[in-house]
Amino acid sequence: MCGIIGYNGKKQVEPIIIDALTTLEYRGYDSAGMAVTNAKLNRTDVYKCAGRVKDLEKVCESKTIDSTCGIGHTRWATHGGVCDANAHPHSQGNVTVVHNGIIENYKDLIDEFNLEGSLKSETDTEVAAAVLNYYYNETHDPKKAITKAVKRLRGTFALVIMFADIPDVIYSIRNVSPIVATLSEEGAMLASDLTALCRFTDQYFVVPEYTIVELHKDSIAMWTLDGKEMQPEYLTMSWEKNSAEKNGYPFYMEKEIMEQPKAIRDTIAGRTKSGIPNFEADQIPDSLFTECERICVVACGTAMHAGLVFQSLVKTRLNMHIEVELASEFMYSDPVIDEKTLVIAVSQSGETIDTLEALKYARRKGAKSLAIINVKGSSIARESDYVLYTNAGPEIAVASTKAYTTQLSIFYLLVYKMAHIRGIMNDDEVRECIRNLKRVPEVIGSVLDEKNAIHVIARGVLEAKDLFMIGRGLDYSILQEGSLKLKEVSYIHSEAYASGELKHGPIALITDNTPVVAVVTQTRLMSKELSNIREVKSRGAQIALFIKADLMQQSTREFDTFVLPNLPDELMVFPASVALQLLAYYVSSDKGFDVDKPRNLAKVVTVE
Ligand code: AGP
């Protein structure tokens, strides 16, 4: 959702802001803007418009911007429609702000501070600017003004603030919505997202909540609300410098699909010892896995789908009680949670507010928590008792791909670990599983080598309005993700069904030439699965079959078929998922869509 950048240094700020906002485009937005210090005239100049960062560039083109200090924003509309006036930054008096999050009590504040008539936009953000301005007029002190103002704000916010008469400092404060910052030779910077900083430095820190940050040209200061100075706790980014760039691919989604062998290798690396899963380096005690009696996974979208695969594995391998909950529904569904529950929060960004709130709720109920996260130091990672990072590198495309398969990799390690320490699998059995897991990158590599064959299958569904995906067992778990992927990027209405469920209703939707994607990788379910495929075929469906090589037989050659390279059935989710990702990708790119930025979607979802 909204993106933030702030820079105070020696260089001209305009290109830095434009560049960073372009990097942040993937988060999803509808307007862009920037505010820069105009030191000569002792004022803050604001440039903004509805539309893309390119449109903002055009707005700035005709102006002479000479400044080395400024803030930028990409807005995802929440309060007020998409128009120039509602774009950030917003100014009131001396104060100019950009904001991520939602000020829930903005209506009350309008009444209380008598703002009706003085606001130029419909946003909650401008109200925050007005409250800050009120306290600045009262105190003439930026820190005191911020302290007083934030005590009046309810909701989530990352605010970045400029005062017109303090032209050489940028201020920031946050609650829940993230801000990361860094000091490099170029100057001091902050952003809503690491991807905007990673080309400048690999050192950064997460701004703690309710801490005032001051960005000076060559230093950063931090203060608690009661005036104590704080030192930033720097982290090192593990991402390579150019890892947030497209590197020759037309879309990030393709690049990220292609990166999966490496991402999975990097995720597994260092997490086995003598062939047995080992989380010592992650500082996770074995007791976390031996003491829990039930598991509950909370996550959204793709991350939740990774949880569904884990659910199957836990049932078959551990015979344990497990629930996988949509984080947005979790706390309203009276979940059974206690000290014996291990809650696993899964999130690529680590900032999804639904998942964060679900995790907080579970912890309040006494559950132990483990987070599976891609972005280091993110809010969910910090909220959880323990963290396992997926080492996928930055994922920029809105449609999650390498995050999913790296989350799966962690889940497989977890299941084998738990089966081992609970005495369900012996050393040799676990070693055999890990050996096979380590073959996954190479096997995915051979699916990627055959991507043109999937492109051909994709051409067959380009005109589809509705499409169905069918499978059983683990295949059904991954089809829910495959179907989401196709929906997101191709706008084709797609539904995943357990094949055995078709006859209980959905088969009524199958008519002549209805495309049906079937995945068959589970040996014990194959014959039933093939019967289900024939049921829909005989009603006119056009079948695209993704089948494990060992399960191919003469009769399956009648369909458009992609043969998946062999792995043990339990691990076939990997090649099959990658094939479905490619299918979605090619349908979207052949339709000429902006694959990386599907309509209405944001990469980081920070509103409930
Ligand atoms: C993935 O393709 C989606 N865009 C979306 O479902 C995503 O997985 C979900 O919003 C959760 O995001 P997170 O992993 O960053 O928490």
XYZ file of C-alpha atoms and ligand atoms in Angstrom:
624
model
C 0.000 0.000 0.000
C 1.257 3.594 0.459
C 5.012 4.111 0.133
C 7.168 6.646 1.956
C 10.629 8.022 1.343
C 12.556 10.794 3.103
C 16.033 12.086 2.282
C 18.237 14.748 3.849
C 21.810 14.909 2.539
C 24.219 16.459 0.095
C 22.602 15.419 -3.177
C 19.689 16.902 -5.072
C 16.623 15.325 -3.543
C 14.204 15.268 -6.496
C 15.829 12.393 -8.456
C 16.346 10.430 -5.228
C 12.663 10.736 -4.350
C 11.484 9.886 -7.872
C 13.793 6.908 -7.989
C 12.689 5.626 -4.573
C 9.000 6.133 -5.363
C 9.493 4.178 -8.587
C 11.023 1.365 -6.526
C 8.059 1.521 -4.164
C 5.489 1.409 -6.989
C 5.054 -2.323 -6.476
C 3.327 -1.715 -3.155
C 0.262 -0.484 -5.069
C -0.829 3.171 -5.270
C -2.973 5.653 -7.119
C -1.284 9.051 -6.526
C 2.210 10.357 -5.939
C 3.750 13.431 -4.407
C 6.765 15.068 -2.835
C 7.607 17.982 -0.565
C 11.007 19.650 -0.590
C 12.654 22.272 1.504
C 12.930 25.600 -0.242
C 15.731 27.035 1.885
C 15.895 30.342 0.006
C 12.258 31.182 0.641
C 12.074 29.426 3.996
C 9.135 27.280 2.959
C 8.196 23.750 1.961
C 7.190 23.283 -1.685
C 4.713 20.531 -2.490
C 4.247 18.778 -5.845
C 1.634 16.063 -6.217
C -0.926 14.499 -8.506
C -3.272 11.570 -8.942
C -1.691 8.952 -11.195
C 1.709 7.320 -11.483
C 5.185 8.411 -10.430
C 5.769 9.269 -14.117
C 2.952 11.822 -13.844
C 4.627 13.319 -10.797
C 7.859 13.566 -12.769
C 5.977 15.576 -15.393
C 4.552 17.877 -12.711
C 8.092 18.504 -11.447
C 9.617 18.922 -14.925
C 8.372 22.459 -15.395
C 9.595 23.579 -11.944
C 13.076 24.474 -10.828
C 13.615 22.294 -7.804
C 16.859 23.008 -6.021
C 16.812 21.150 -2.740
C 18.690 18.461 -0.844
C 15.986 17.678 1.695
C 12.548 16.261 1.040
C 9.900 13.590 1.458
C 7.911 11.560 -1.065
C 4.811 9.404 -1.027
C 2.761 7.022 -3.108
C -0.842 6.973 -1.919
C -3.325 4.119 -1.843
C -6.689 5.815 -1.343
C -8.529 5.006 1.865
C -10.129 8.270 3.030
C -11.261 10.310 0.041
C -11.184 9.482 -3.654
C -8.273 9.488 -6.059
C -7.589 13.144 -6.974
C -4.749 15.658 -6.833
C -6.049 17.269 -3.639
C -6.097 13.969 -1.733
C -2.573 12.974 -2.807
C 0.138 13.354 -0.152
C 1.963 15.433 1.073
C -0.581 17.509 3.007
C 0.238 20.886 4.505
C -1.414 22.843 7.266
C 0.305 26.050 8.343
C 3.955 25.357 9.048
C 3.582 21.589 8.847
C 3.790 19.234 5.846
C 3.312 15.484 6.244
C 3.144 12.204 4.405
C 1.419 9.332 6.140
C 0.872 5.579 5.903
C -1.927 4.030 7.925
C -5.286 5.291 9.108
C -6.123 7.940 11.709
C -9.301 6.365 13.039
C -10.495 9.352 15.089
C -10.000 11.943 12.361
C -13.667 12.935 12.385
C -13.593 13.644 16.140
C -10.405 15.653 15.666
C -12.028 17.776 12.937
C -14.724 18.769 15.451
C -12.425 19.189 18.398
C -9.846 21.324 16.582
C -12.530 23.153 14.652
C -11.033 22.224 11.290
C -14.212 22.196 9.200
C -13.732 24.597 6.304
C -9.961 24.800 6.613
C -9.168 21.404 5.084
C -8.231 21.203 1.413
C -8.652 17.424 1.116
C -10.916 14.635 2.360
C -8.053 12.764 3.996
C -7.411 11.720 7.570
C -3.772 12.693 6.932
C -4.478 16.378 6.540
C -6.242 16.288 9.905
C -3.044 14.890 11.460
C -1.101 17.735 9.801
C -3.548 20.250 11.292
C -3.224 18.757 14.788
C 0.570 18.847 14.507
C 0.394 22.460 13.330
C -1.866 23.373 16.235
C 0.614 22.027 18.772
C 3.560 23.526 16.900
C 1.951 26.959 17.113
C 1.382 26.338 20.811
C 4.863 24.996 21.702
C 7.188 26.336 18.951
C 9.073 23.113 19.499
C 8.858 20.283 16.924
C 9.461 17.431 19.386
C 6.942 18.778 21.891
C 4.428 19.335 19.100
C 4.864 15.773 17.807
C 4.615 14.331 21.309
C 1.398 16.202 22.045
C -0.106 15.472 18.634
C 0.507 11.718 18.542
C -1.116 11.360 21.943
C -4.283 12.599 20.266
C -4.151 10.237 17.283
C -5.876 6.847 17.316
C -5.054 4.227 14.705
C -1.964 3.181 12.824
C 0.435 5.664 11.374
C 3.878 6.246 9.989
C 4.165 10.023 9.770
C 7.031 11.890 8.157
C 6.960 15.562 8.960
C 8.600 18.756 7.723
C 8.337 22.131 9.430
C 8.689 25.062 6.989
C 10.765 27.112 9.433
C 13.111 24.202 10.251
C 14.343 23.589 6.704
C 17.195 21.217 7.497
C 15.505 18.461 9.521
C 12.947 15.758 8.667
C 10.974 14.264 11.560
C 9.151 10.968 11.789
C 7.102 8.974 14.235
C 5.138 5.772 13.868
C 2.673 3.397 15.434
C 2.413 -0.088 13.833
C 3.022 1.100 10.227
C 6.713 0.520 9.598
C 9.553 2.964 8.988
C 13.138 1.880 8.360
C 16.030 4.338 8.289
C 19.690 4.522 7.465
C 22.640 6.856 7.452
C 25.050 6.505 4.553
C 27.669 8.665 2.865
C 24.878 10.069 0.708
C 22.940 11.372 3.711
C 20.161 10.278 6.042
C 17.195 8.390 4.644
C 14.027 6.754 5.808
C 11.415 4.695 3.994
C 8.372 2.547 4.499
C 10.171 -0.341 2.928
C 13.701 -1.732 2.726
C 13.613 -2.029 -1.054
C 13.865 1.770 -1.271
C 17.055 1.762 0.804
C 18.884 -1.317 -0.406
C 20.692 0.378 -3.271
C 22.283 2.863 -0.845
C 23.466 0.645 1.970
C 23.094 -2.762 3.551
C 22.807 -1.250 7.033
C 19.465 -0.089 8.380
C 17.412 0.092 11.521
C 13.727 -0.264 12.233
C 12.380 2.856 13.888
C 10.811 1.768 17.186
C 7.163 2.646 17.732
C 6.390 6.015 19.338
C 9.964 7.225 18.903
C 10.707 10.602 17.342
C 13.323 10.383 14.622
C 15.259 13.407 13.364
C 16.972 13.111 9.995
C 19.817 15.638 9.760
C 22.152 15.951 6.777
C 24.860 13.823 8.364
C 23.278 12.257 11.418
C 20.141 10.685 12.790
C 18.827 11.298 16.307
C 16.063 9.428 18.100
C 14.052 10.390 21.166
C 11.458 8.707 23.311
C 8.291 10.706 23.913
C 9.567 11.596 27.379
C 12.750 13.079 25.945
C 15.346 10.319 26.386
C 17.830 9.975 23.550
C 17.961 6.508 21.952
C 20.553 4.790 19.802
C 19.499 3.037 16.599
C 19.993 -0.733 16.528
C 21.436 -1.386 13.097
C 20.695 -4.599 11.189
C 22.478 -5.922 8.131
C 20.426 -6.577 5.039
C 21.111 -9.975 3.562
C 19.784 -8.849 0.169
C 22.240 -8.269 -2.624
C 22.463 -4.695 -3.900
C 20.820 -5.270 -7.274
C 18.358 -7.847 -5.971
C 15.439 -5.415 -6.185
C 16.046 -4.799 -9.900
C 14.564 -6.639 -12.878
C 17.913 -7.771 -14.258
C 16.710 -8.063 -17.841
C 13.379 -9.784 -17.177
C 10.266 -8.027 -18.538
C 8.503 -8.458 -15.194
C 9.529 -9.059 -11.603
C 7.108 -11.969 -11.447
C 9.067 -13.896 -14.070
C 12.358 -12.984 -12.435
C 11.102 -14.142 -9.051
C 9.707 -17.405 -10.445
C 13.096 -18.068 -12.016
C 14.917 -17.293 -8.747
C 13.195 -20.078 -6.832
C 15.914 -22.724 -6.997
C 18.364 -20.305 -5.389
C 15.796 -18.936 -2.929
C 14.940 -22.445 -1.710
C 18.604 -23.434 -1.454
C 19.297 -20.272 0.576
C 16.324 -20.988 2.842
C 17.364 -24.551 3.623
C 21.078 -23.729 3.903
C 22.429 -23.768 7.447
C 19.267 -25.352 8.799
C 20.391 -28.976 8.860
C 23.100 -30.695 10.869
C 24.252 -34.166 9.839
C 21.193 -34.351 7.624
C 18.703 -33.533 10.407
C 16.786 -30.195 10.578
C 18.420 -27.875 13.053
C 17.301 -24.400 14.106
C 20.130 -23.591 16.536
C 21.297 -20.706 14.365
C 17.755 -19.312 14.535
C 17.894 -19.665 18.328
C 14.792 -21.836 18.453
C 14.766 -24.327 21.336
C 13.512 -27.870 20.734
C 11.057 -27.355 23.593
C 9.005 -25.120 21.292
C 8.168 -28.215 19.272
C 7.975 -30.792 22.033
C 5.786 -28.853 24.448
C 3.007 -27.824 22.082
C -0.137 -29.909 21.827
C -1.723 -28.145 18.900
C -0.639 -25.897 16.078
C -2.455 -22.952 14.605
C -1.243 -21.205 11.451
C -2.420 -17.628 10.873
C -1.744 -15.932 7.550
C -3.366 -14.332 4.518
C -3.515 -15.135 0.820
C -0.540 -17.040 -0.488
C 1.047 -17.374 2.939
C -2.140 -19.009 4.191
C -2.001 -21.406 1.236
C 1.499 -22.442 2.279
C -0.096 -23.227 5.649
C -2.583 -25.573 3.949
C 0.262 -27.741 2.664
C 1.739 -27.762 6.168
C -1.640 -28.817 7.530
C -1.641 -31.911 5.289
C 1.911 -32.754 6.305
C 1.234 -32.340 10.017
C -1.784 -34.613 9.810
C 0.009 -37.371 7.933
C 3.441 -37.106 9.524
C 2.662 -35.960 13.075
C -0.922 -37.001 13.660
C -1.377 -33.729 15.509
C -4.184 -31.230 15.819
C -3.628 -28.303 13.459
C -5.739 -25.434 12.219
C -4.987 -23.005 9.430
C -6.874 -19.754 9.873
C -7.367 -16.742 7.680
C -5.765 -14.070 9.831
C -8.550 -11.603 9.057
C -11.132 -13.994 10.544
C -9.035 -15.383 13.351
C -9.871 -13.293 16.377
C -13.550 -13.043 15.479
C -13.925 -16.824 15.357
C -13.259 -17.532 19.042
C -10.249 -19.751 18.291
C -9.199 -22.398 20.787
C -5.846 -21.046 21.953
C -3.889 -21.699 25.138
C -0.315 -22.056 26.459
C -0.052 -25.426 24.734
C -0.762 -23.898 21.333
C 2.039 -23.037 18.942
C 0.846 -20.210 16.713
C 2.742 -19.886 13.456
C 2.336 -16.537 11.675
C 3.407 -16.621 8.035
C 4.056 -13.501 6.005
C 6.359 -12.432 3.198
C 6.315 -8.754 4.118
C 6.011 -9.230 7.854
C 3.734 -6.180 7.831
C 0.312 -7.589 6.942
C -1.859 -6.022 9.586
C -4.412 -8.869 9.709
C -1.645 -11.365 10.441
C 0.011 -9.048 12.953
C -3.242 -8.523 14.851
C -4.006 -12.266 14.821
C -0.558 -12.980 16.238
C -0.967 -10.374 18.985
C -4.345 -11.856 19.879
C -2.910 -15.379 20.117
C -0.070 -14.177 22.311
C -2.496 -12.417 24.627
C -4.224 -15.806 24.995
C -0.925 -17.351 26.093
C 0.143 -19.132 22.903
C 3.822 -19.531 22.009
C 4.616 -18.003 18.656
C 6.832 -18.615 15.687
C 6.893 -16.379 12.616
C 7.932 -17.393 9.107
C 8.907 -14.113 7.478
C 10.872 -12.838 4.516
C 11.612 -9.237 5.519
C 14.092 -9.014 8.370
C 13.117 -6.912 11.362
C 9.535 -6.465 10.143
C 6.668 -5.930 12.581
C 5.478 -9.564 12.710
C 9.057 -10.782 13.155
C 9.477 -8.440 16.101
C 6.142 -9.378 17.657
C 6.838 -13.114 17.602
C 8.709 -15.185 20.220
C 10.777 -16.859 17.479
C 11.407 -16.227 13.798
C 12.449 -18.358 10.862
C 13.401 -16.135 7.958
C 12.851 -17.311 4.419
C 15.891 -16.190 2.498
C 14.016 -15.387 -0.688
C 15.477 -11.906 -1.209
C 13.164 -9.006 -2.025
C 9.875 -9.998 -3.606
C 8.581 -7.080 -5.644
C 5.802 -8.522 -7.842
C 2.439 -8.272 -6.112
C 1.815 -11.922 -6.939
C 3.814 -13.923 -4.460
C 5.880 -16.783 -5.915
C 9.288 -17.343 -4.362
C 7.913 -16.351 -0.959
C 5.446 -19.246 -1.231
C 7.956 -21.947 -2.130
C 10.432 -20.753 0.495
C 7.649 -20.773 3.102
C 6.900 -24.342 2.008
C 10.583 -25.216 2.410
C 10.521 -24.005 6.012
C 7.328 -25.954 6.661
C 8.917 -29.178 5.380
C 11.927 -28.600 7.634
C 9.556 -28.011 10.554
C 7.564 -31.185 9.958
C 10.679 -33.342 9.684
C 12.151 -31.641 12.756
C 9.010 -32.261 14.791
C 8.650 -35.830 13.573
C 12.260 -36.434 14.615
C 12.190 -34.935 18.086
C 8.832 -36.500 18.823
C 10.286 -39.889 17.954
C 7.975 -40.460 14.986
C 10.792 -40.664 12.444
C 14.246 -42.046 13.097
C 17.525 -40.464 11.956
C 17.669 -42.429 8.709
C 14.102 -41.632 7.745
C 14.625 -37.934 8.372
C 17.928 -37.910 6.493
C 16.232 -39.498 3.503
C 13.519 -36.794 3.567
C 16.091 -34.012 3.817
C 18.101 -35.501 0.947
C 14.969 -35.360 -1.169
C 14.109 -31.853 -0.007
C 17.556 -30.739 -1.115
C 16.789 -32.042 -4.616
C 13.848 -29.657 -4.919
C 15.829 -26.694 -6.385
C 17.246 -28.871 -9.153
C 13.837 -30.376 -9.952
C 12.237 -26.929 -10.036
C 15.085 -25.955 -12.362
C 13.923 -28.570 -14.865
C 10.352 -27.202 -14.764
C 11.791 -23.750 -15.456
C 13.776 -25.162 -18.387
C 10.493 -26.362 -19.893
C 8.653 -23.100 -19.376
C 7.859 -22.717 -23.084
C 5.684 -25.820 -22.935
C 3.662 -24.172 -20.142
C 3.459 -21.042 -22.267
C 1.774 -23.129 -24.972
C -0.788 -24.443 -22.458
C -1.369 -20.864 -21.263
C -2.312 -19.776 -24.796
C -5.192 -22.270 -24.650
C -6.870 -20.451 -21.742
C -6.334 -16.839 -22.755
C -9.947 -16.284 -23.752
C -11.440 -18.099 -20.754
C -13.861 -16.212 -18.526
C -14.051 -18.997 -15.933
C -11.600 -21.741 -15.200
C -11.558 -24.589 -12.717
C -8.641 -26.275 -11.040
C -9.112 -29.755 -9.637
C -7.030 -32.143 -7.592
C -6.999 -34.289 -4.476
C -4.976 -34.256 -1.250
C -1.800 -32.194 -1.494
C -2.694 -31.344 -5.086
C -5.880 -29.679 -3.865
C -3.858 -27.655 -1.312
C -1.596 -26.191 -3.967
C -4.407 -25.612 -6.446
C -5.912 -23.048 -4.118
C -2.702 -21.095 -4.510
C -2.526 -21.775 -8.257
C -6.049 -20.492 -8.633
C -5.356 -17.342 -6.597
C -2.294 -16.683 -8.766
C -4.301 -16.913 -11.962
C -7.107 -14.686 -10.606
C -4.715 -12.025 -9.378
C -2.687 -11.501 -12.510
C -4.964 -12.599 -15.373
C -8.388 -11.493 -14.023
C -9.827 -14.843 -15.124
C -12.367 -16.132 -12.648
C -10.773 -19.289 -11.329
C -11.910 -21.748 -8.654
C -10.041 -24.619 -7.079
C -12.077 -27.675 -6.140
C -11.262 -30.954 -4.505
C -11.969 -33.294 -7.406
C -14.198 -35.526 -5.318
C -16.398 -32.565 -4.462
C -17.250 -31.759 -8.090
C -20.201 -34.120 -8.218
C -21.697 -32.403 -5.169
C -22.391 -29.208 -7.077
C -19.620 -27.502 -9.036
C -19.838 -29.941 -11.948
C -23.009 -28.070 -12.946
C -20.719 -25.295 -14.137
C -18.849 -27.473 -16.626
C -20.012 -27.005 -20.217
C -18.423 -27.266 -23.663
C -14.828 -26.036 -23.666
C -14.769 -24.970 -20.010
C -11.057 -24.986 -19.196
C -10.146 -27.297 -16.333
C -6.612 -27.496 -14.960
C -5.998 -30.832 -13.253
C -2.978 -31.687 -11.138
C -2.140 -35.344 -10.509
C 0.935 -36.032 -8.412
C -0.268 -38.299 -5.599
C 0.089 -41.974 -6.472
C -2.487 -43.279 -3.996
C -5.118 -40.843 -5.301
C -4.351 -41.200 -8.990
C -7.036 -43.591 -10.159
C -9.841 -41.691 -8.392
C -8.415 -38.445 -9.704
C -8.344 -39.696 -13.294
C -11.992 -40.779 -12.999
C -12.889 -37.261 -11.867
C -11.006 -35.790 -14.810
C -12.929 -38.043 -17.201
C -16.211 -36.981 -15.583
C -15.556 -33.351 -16.508
C -14.031 -34.276 -19.863
C -17.191 -36.136 -20.840
C -19.178 -32.966 -20.075
C -17.138 -30.986 -22.571
C -14.305 -29.640 -20.388
C -11.006 -28.827 -22.013
C -8.376 -30.391 -19.780
C -4.867 -29.103 -19.099
C -3.146 -31.811 -17.108
C -0.071 -31.377 -14.897
C 1.000 -34.885 -13.988
C 3.942 -36.480 -12.238
C 6.168 -38.280 -14.763
C 5.847 -41.657 -13.027
C 2.051 -41.466 -13.201
C 1.854 -40.869 -16.958
C 0.019 -43.578 -18.809
C -1.335 -44.082 -22.294
C -4.799 -42.753 -21.427
C -3.517 -39.437 -20.078
C -1.978 -38.519 -23.433
C -5.368 -37.417 -24.766
C -5.128 -34.192 -22.723
C -2.902 -31.103 -23.053
C -0.278 -32.411 -20.712
C 2.722 -31.045 -18.891
C 4.857 -33.727 -17.303
C 6.223 -32.820 -13.894
C 9.647 -34.218 -12.993
C 9.627 -36.895 -10.322
C 10.124 -36.375 -6.618
C 8.583 -38.376 -3.787
C 4.819 -37.608 -3.789
C 5.087 -35.540 -0.614
C 7.421 -33.067 -2.365
C 5.583 -32.836 -5.687
C 3.938 -29.618 -4.441
C 7.121 -27.791 -5.455
C 7.347 -28.550 -9.192
C 3.554 -28.466 -9.529
C 3.287 -25.035 -7.849
C 6.011 -23.567 -10.016
C 4.248 -24.879 -13.147
C 1.014 -23.171 -12.027
C 2.875 -19.929 -11.332
C 4.236 -19.992 -14.875
C 0.768 -20.687 -16.239
C -0.638 -17.590 -14.480
C 2.343 -15.509 -15.526
C 2.065 -16.359 -19.224
C -1.696 -15.838 -19.333
C -1.232 -12.381 -17.822
C 1.709 -11.306 -19.954
C 0.103 -12.642 -23.171
C -3.013 -10.647 -22.359
C -0.807 -7.584 -22.159
C -1.463 -6.869 -18.487
C 0.863 -5.148 -16.066
C 1.803 -8.485 -14.482
C 3.596 -6.992 -11.496
C 0.883 -4.562 -10.505
C -2.508 -6.197 -10.881
C -5.463 -3.880 -10.526
C -6.787 -3.122 -7.037
C -3.986 -5.046 -5.332
C -1.158 -3.915 -3.100
C 1.973 -5.805 -2.177
C 1.909 -4.853 1.466
C -1.546 -4.808 3.009
C -1.466 -2.571 6.045
C -5.186 -1.937 6.517
C -7.622 -4.372 8.144
C -0.030 -13.063 -3.084
O 0.048 -13.324 -4.431
C -0.955 -12.043 -2.715
N -0.690 -10.838 -3.378
C -1.405 -11.930 -1.289
O -2.359 -12.923 -1.127
C -0.372 -12.056 -0.147
O 0.135 -13.342 -0.095
C -1.060 -11.677 1.187
O -1.497 -10.351 1.115
C -0.163 -11.875 2.373
O 0.976 -11.076 2.301
P 2.211 -11.320 3.271
O 2.783 -12.639 2.904
O 3.155 -10.180 2.992
O 1.663 -11.308 4.658
